[in-house]
């Protein structure tokens, strides 16, 4: 087998073609990140304003910041408890349906793909090509790591593949030891609640047997030969839409794996159409898109004050809003929530915030590889979402490997995307940069080295068993779509997400999970922990704290 960083091309295929195919395949899942540091606006930097708008004052009982897995759960459970709630989301609302053209396609990316930049944040090219827009993805560049973050009503559930995995009890305890005692409750009712709300299921036999899923079947066939135990990935998908694509009823989206920026055909049970839709139907929840939270402070009466910009889709500030609330639930994703609290502490906006804020951050062990020119038939197109995977029960560090269909192929080269992730320590830290008025991530180069050696060995075993070669697409610049930590449980918040020493301030998203989620994608664990915490908060804090 050739060295994974310097592959020898197959006969008749140039090295440039091989590397190009690897980059295209990986970029479709975020593995080739570009130009993030040149973003014209971020979650923390104010958008430009033609004039300084007057400040609008709002007084509310509860505010939820962010609409992803933590925010959606929080909004619904507050509403069901009778709490009038304002939900602030920096991104826009994206509505889909059969044959919709809501999201751009990977082969024809436009400004809908990126959050307020003039170029793509995936694919490797930083040349300005479009007018900045409030697109679905922000790439937050740090020292040694780039974190990919969703920006939309529904958060990361809009553009994730949907891998809804529950960790084992042992792996959960290894990943999040401080919360190990919660697992039995999570397993008994919280994880099943999330599964029911999202309508998860594995790929049906007839869909998996169709031509566009040859690459999935190939991975499933080779995985046992590489020492992996294959499994089918639970996904929040209404498979009738994929079947409709196979019969020609709908334009292909699922069946070409072209879902990196969202699923046009509908049928994806994301947070916006499940938890948030139910929350809004109560009449007690107001979801406010294109509202960017700039700062969070405590006033003299120990109430929470949020400085918010309402922007248009070009990033221009249309209104400045000062929201005063009795309770604030931070669910802006690990980078968003962490950056907000690090700024608040550094600028003295909230006194006595825990020292642990800005620590225990991790990448969930993410690594994206390209499997080039396997011996078997991978077909001419690769269906999605990522529906098959493999685990290694004998691994010294728990890990999981999943195949995701690649929507773009180079002529003469077959490239399959294969993703590895596992348990890592939260070794990353965030520090305040006064010049940028932002927090910056630092991820040590060797923080996940032991895990990555095991993932690399498993990838090489796949190529040895199934032919072709493996290319580590993250070797030149690591990235993650599974940012975790920064406001860790037990050190910055309690097990219910209450910020220590600060009544009415909560963190219920991935920021409170230190580093990884038991060799699984984080979404299900973030949502299950939010369900568990909201049950405690409604019972213990409602009417007392807010």
XYZ file of C-alpha atoms in Angstrom, residues 67-379:
313
model
C -31.934 26.860 17.095
C -29.919 23.664 16.787
C -30.320 20.459 18.768
C -30.047 22.123 22.180
C -32.064 25.196 21.213
C -34.907 23.298 19.601
C -35.378 21.041 22.623
C -35.156 24.018 25.003
C -37.728 26.101 23.117
C -40.273 23.283 22.963
C -39.994 22.296 26.614
C -40.229 25.930 27.777
C -43.339 26.415 25.655
C -44.932 23.242 27.004
C -44.266 24.567 30.505
C -46.166 27.752 29.630
C -43.139 30.043 29.303
C -43.307 32.792 26.697
C -39.956 32.540 24.925
C -37.967 34.573 22.394
C -35.651 32.461 20.222
C -32.800 34.344 18.548
C -31.158 32.842 15.459
C -28.467 34.558 13.382
C -29.266 32.559 10.225
C -32.287 32.690 7.971
C -35.160 30.256 7.649
C -34.870 27.819 4.729
C -38.058 26.126 3.561
C -37.892 22.996 1.427
C -40.251 20.682 -0.401
C -40.432 18.353 -3.399
C -38.199 19.645 -6.204
C -37.384 22.826 -4.281
C -34.311 24.840 -5.207
C -33.785 26.203 -1.693
C -30.153 25.134 -1.291
C -27.321 25.340 -3.784
C -25.741 22.230 -5.249
C -22.155 21.277 -4.606
C -21.134 21.446 -8.262
C -22.614 24.934 -8.602
C -21.959 26.496 -5.208
C -23.133 30.057 -4.674
C -23.406 32.447 -1.752
C -26.164 30.411 -0.113
C -23.425 27.985 0.965
C -21.423 30.370 3.170
C -22.058 32.729 6.063
C -21.214 36.308 4.994
C -18.099 35.576 2.966
C -17.300 36.426 -0.652
C -16.077 32.888 -1.417
C -16.753 29.270 -0.564
C -15.721 27.920 2.826
C -15.213 24.434 1.370
C -13.243 23.291 -1.640
C -9.924 25.093 -1.241
C -10.435 28.250 -3.323
C -10.511 31.627 -1.541
C -10.947 33.749 -4.677
C -13.818 36.231 -4.236
C -16.643 35.049 -6.460
C -19.902 36.343 -5.029
C -21.630 38.929 -2.870
C -21.622 37.941 0.824
C -24.878 36.403 2.014
C -26.241 34.786 5.150
C -25.576 31.277 3.855
C -25.739 28.073 5.833
C -22.100 27.465 6.858
C -19.487 29.430 8.795
C -15.912 28.223 9.073
C -14.393 29.414 12.351
C -10.622 29.339 11.990
C -8.432 28.766 15.024
C -4.840 27.830 15.670
C -4.537 24.218 14.518
C -8.234 23.603 13.826
C -11.172 24.962 11.828
C -14.687 24.402 13.162
C -17.585 24.238 10.698
C -20.761 25.761 12.156
C -24.336 25.884 10.935
C -26.079 29.237 10.481
C -29.788 28.675 9.878
C -33.082 28.177 11.623
C -32.531 24.575 12.666
C -28.804 25.065 13.257
C -26.488 22.268 12.199
C -29.428 19.933 11.567
C -29.998 21.685 8.235
C -26.740 20.598 6.596
C -25.656 17.556 8.626
C -25.992 14.103 7.079
C -28.255 13.069 9.934
C -26.187 10.339 11.601
C -28.192 9.888 14.809
C -26.014 7.591 16.910
C -26.340 6.752 20.593
C -23.094 5.875 22.375
C -22.790 2.804 24.556
C -22.851 3.295 28.303
C -19.136 2.549 28.569
C -18.162 4.925 25.772
C -20.397 7.679 27.155
C -18.720 7.341 30.554
C -15.264 7.442 28.978
C -16.135 10.552 26.981
C -18.128 12.446 29.631
C -17.175 10.920 32.998
C -18.726 13.745 35.007
C -22.146 12.843 33.556
C -21.773 9.051 33.630
C -24.480 8.782 36.278
C -27.036 10.260 33.888
C -26.722 7.534 31.264
C -29.391 5.166 32.576
C -31.974 7.978 32.515
C -30.832 9.074 29.082
C -31.083 5.514 27.798
C -34.477 4.903 29.414
C -36.323 7.960 28.138
C -34.226 10.855 26.782
C -32.551 9.115 23.837
C -35.842 7.403 22.860
C -37.626 10.769 23.027
C -35.145 12.287 20.583
C -35.421 9.260 18.287
C -39.198 9.586 18.257
C -39.172 13.364 17.714
C -36.775 13.070 14.782
C -38.412 9.946 13.326
C -35.127 8.107 12.885
C -34.787 4.905 10.860
C -32.134 3.040 8.913
C -32.052 2.895 5.132
C -34.721 0.519 3.757
C -33.551 -2.568 1.907
C -35.031 -1.524 -1.433
C -33.288 1.873 -1.336
C -29.948 0.376 -0.329
C -30.299 -2.155 -3.161
C -30.721 0.593 -5.785
C -27.907 1.563 -8.175
C -26.996 4.892 -6.512
C -26.101 3.006 -3.329
C -23.470 0.729 -4.863
C -20.758 2.615 -2.965
C -22.604 2.020 0.324
C -22.905 -1.672 -0.441
C -19.218 -1.794 -1.388
C -18.197 -0.218 1.918
C -20.441 -2.620 3.831
C -18.877 -5.574 1.982
C -15.268 -4.481 2.605
C -15.667 -3.285 6.213
C -15.549 -6.763 7.872
C -12.403 -7.622 5.917
C -10.822 -4.521 7.457
C -11.705 -5.546 11.007
C -14.844 -3.418 11.291
C -18.286 -4.523 12.413
C -20.687 -3.012 9.856
C -23.922 -1.311 10.818
C -26.626 0.778 9.199
C -26.788 4.359 10.445
C -30.049 5.642 12.002
C -31.132 8.771 10.120
C -34.012 11.305 10.459
C -35.210 10.704 6.895
C -38.590 10.081 5.298
C -37.368 7.525 2.770
C -40.359 8.036 0.479
C -38.496 11.072 -0.886
C -35.468 8.951 -1.822
C -37.809 6.432 -3.413
C -39.432 9.285 -5.348
C -36.021 10.266 -6.698
C -35.339 6.696 -7.779
C -38.598 6.605 -9.787
C -37.985 10.032 -11.326
C -40.780 11.731 -9.385
C -38.347 14.169 -7.757
C -35.079 15.798 -8.775
C -32.116 13.863 -7.379
C -30.692 15.134 -4.099
C -30.551 12.216 -1.679
C -29.592 9.762 -4.390
C -26.630 11.868 -5.527
C -25.392 12.569 -1.990
C -25.789 16.303 -2.724
C -26.833 17.350 0.775
C -23.812 19.240 2.136
C -25.767 22.519 2.178
C -29.230 21.144 2.920
C -31.755 18.751 1.356
C -33.942 20.376 -1.286
C -36.576 17.672 -1.619
C -37.800 17.725 1.949
C -38.229 14.586 4.004
C -35.366 15.466 6.326
C -36.741 15.701 9.855
C -34.437 18.497 10.963
C -34.922 20.606 14.080
C -36.816 23.384 12.292
C -39.612 21.047 11.163
C -39.771 18.953 14.350
C -38.919 20.530 17.704
C -39.139 24.164 16.590
C -42.313 23.678 14.584
C -44.004 22.149 17.613
C -42.701 24.952 19.825
C -44.044 27.644 17.478
C -47.403 25.897 17.220
C -48.003 26.590 20.923
C -48.178 30.330 20.267
C -45.700 30.957 23.085
C -42.481 30.866 21.058
C -41.270 33.607 18.734
C -38.409 32.552 16.461
C -36.463 35.591 15.254
C -34.137 34.789 12.297
C -31.287 37.094 11.248
C -30.789 38.230 14.856
C -27.112 38.168 15.839
C -26.250 38.293 19.556
C -23.158 40.473 19.962
C -22.804 40.606 23.757
C -24.336 39.202 26.922
C -24.226 41.172 30.185
C -25.722 41.288 33.672
C -27.417 44.535 34.757
C -27.593 46.090 38.224
C -30.764 44.121 38.989
C -29.009 40.849 38.050
C -31.128 40.460 34.955
C -29.654 39.326 31.669
C -29.109 41.842 28.882
C -28.398 40.806 25.287
C -27.094 43.227 22.670
C -28.608 42.037 19.396
C -28.320 43.159 15.782
C -31.131 42.419 13.375
C -29.426 42.124 10.004
C -30.497 41.673 6.413
C -29.252 38.831 4.229
C -26.244 40.901 3.176
C -25.149 41.438 6.774
C -26.192 45.083 7.091
C -27.588 46.020 10.505
C -31.225 47.082 10.220
C -32.026 47.355 13.915
C -30.171 47.278 17.207
C -32.076 45.605 20.002
C -31.470 45.472 23.747
C -33.228 42.432 25.180
C -33.614 42.129 28.958
C -34.550 38.660 30.212
C -35.019 36.711 33.425
C -33.424 33.605 31.929
C -31.066 33.009 29.007
C -30.455 29.605 27.454
C -27.295 29.556 25.317
C -27.517 27.109 22.411
C -25.401 28.836 19.760
C -23.205 25.778 19.225
C -19.880 25.136 20.894
C -17.959 27.954 19.122
C -20.845 30.439 19.329
C -21.695 29.888 22.986
C -18.054 29.737 24.062
C -17.064 32.888 22.186
C -19.983 34.794 23.689
C -19.096 33.831 27.283
C -15.349 34.326 26.839
C -16.068 37.859 25.597
C -18.451 38.545 28.472
C -15.827 37.508 31.016
C -12.942 39.354 29.364
C -14.926 42.596 29.009
C -16.334 42.430 32.543
C -19.921 42.222 31.297
C -20.737 39.354 33.666
C -18.892 39.230 36.995
C -17.318 36.064 38.363
C -17.844 33.755 35.408
C -16.138 30.382 35.996
C -12.464 30.127 35.043
C -13.234 26.927 33.111
C -15.086 28.869 30.396
C -12.977 28.570 27.262
C -11.528 25.160 28.185
C -12.045 21.454 27.474
C -12.832 21.981 23.782
C -12.526 19.076 21.339
C -13.127 18.009 17.740
C -14.889 14.685 18.435
C -11.864 13.032 16.830
C -13.049 13.943 13.323
C -10.993 12.950 10.294
C -12.178 12.831 6.680
C -10.488 10.483 4.215
C -10.946 9.810 0.506
C -10.905 6.214 -0.709
C -9.594 6.407 -4.273
C -10.254 3.809 -6.990
C -11.356 0.768 -4.979
C -11.470 -2.550 -6.818
C -15.218 -3.008 -6.469
C -18.009 -1.266 -8.348
C -18.897 2.000 -6.579
C -21.274 3.111 -9.325
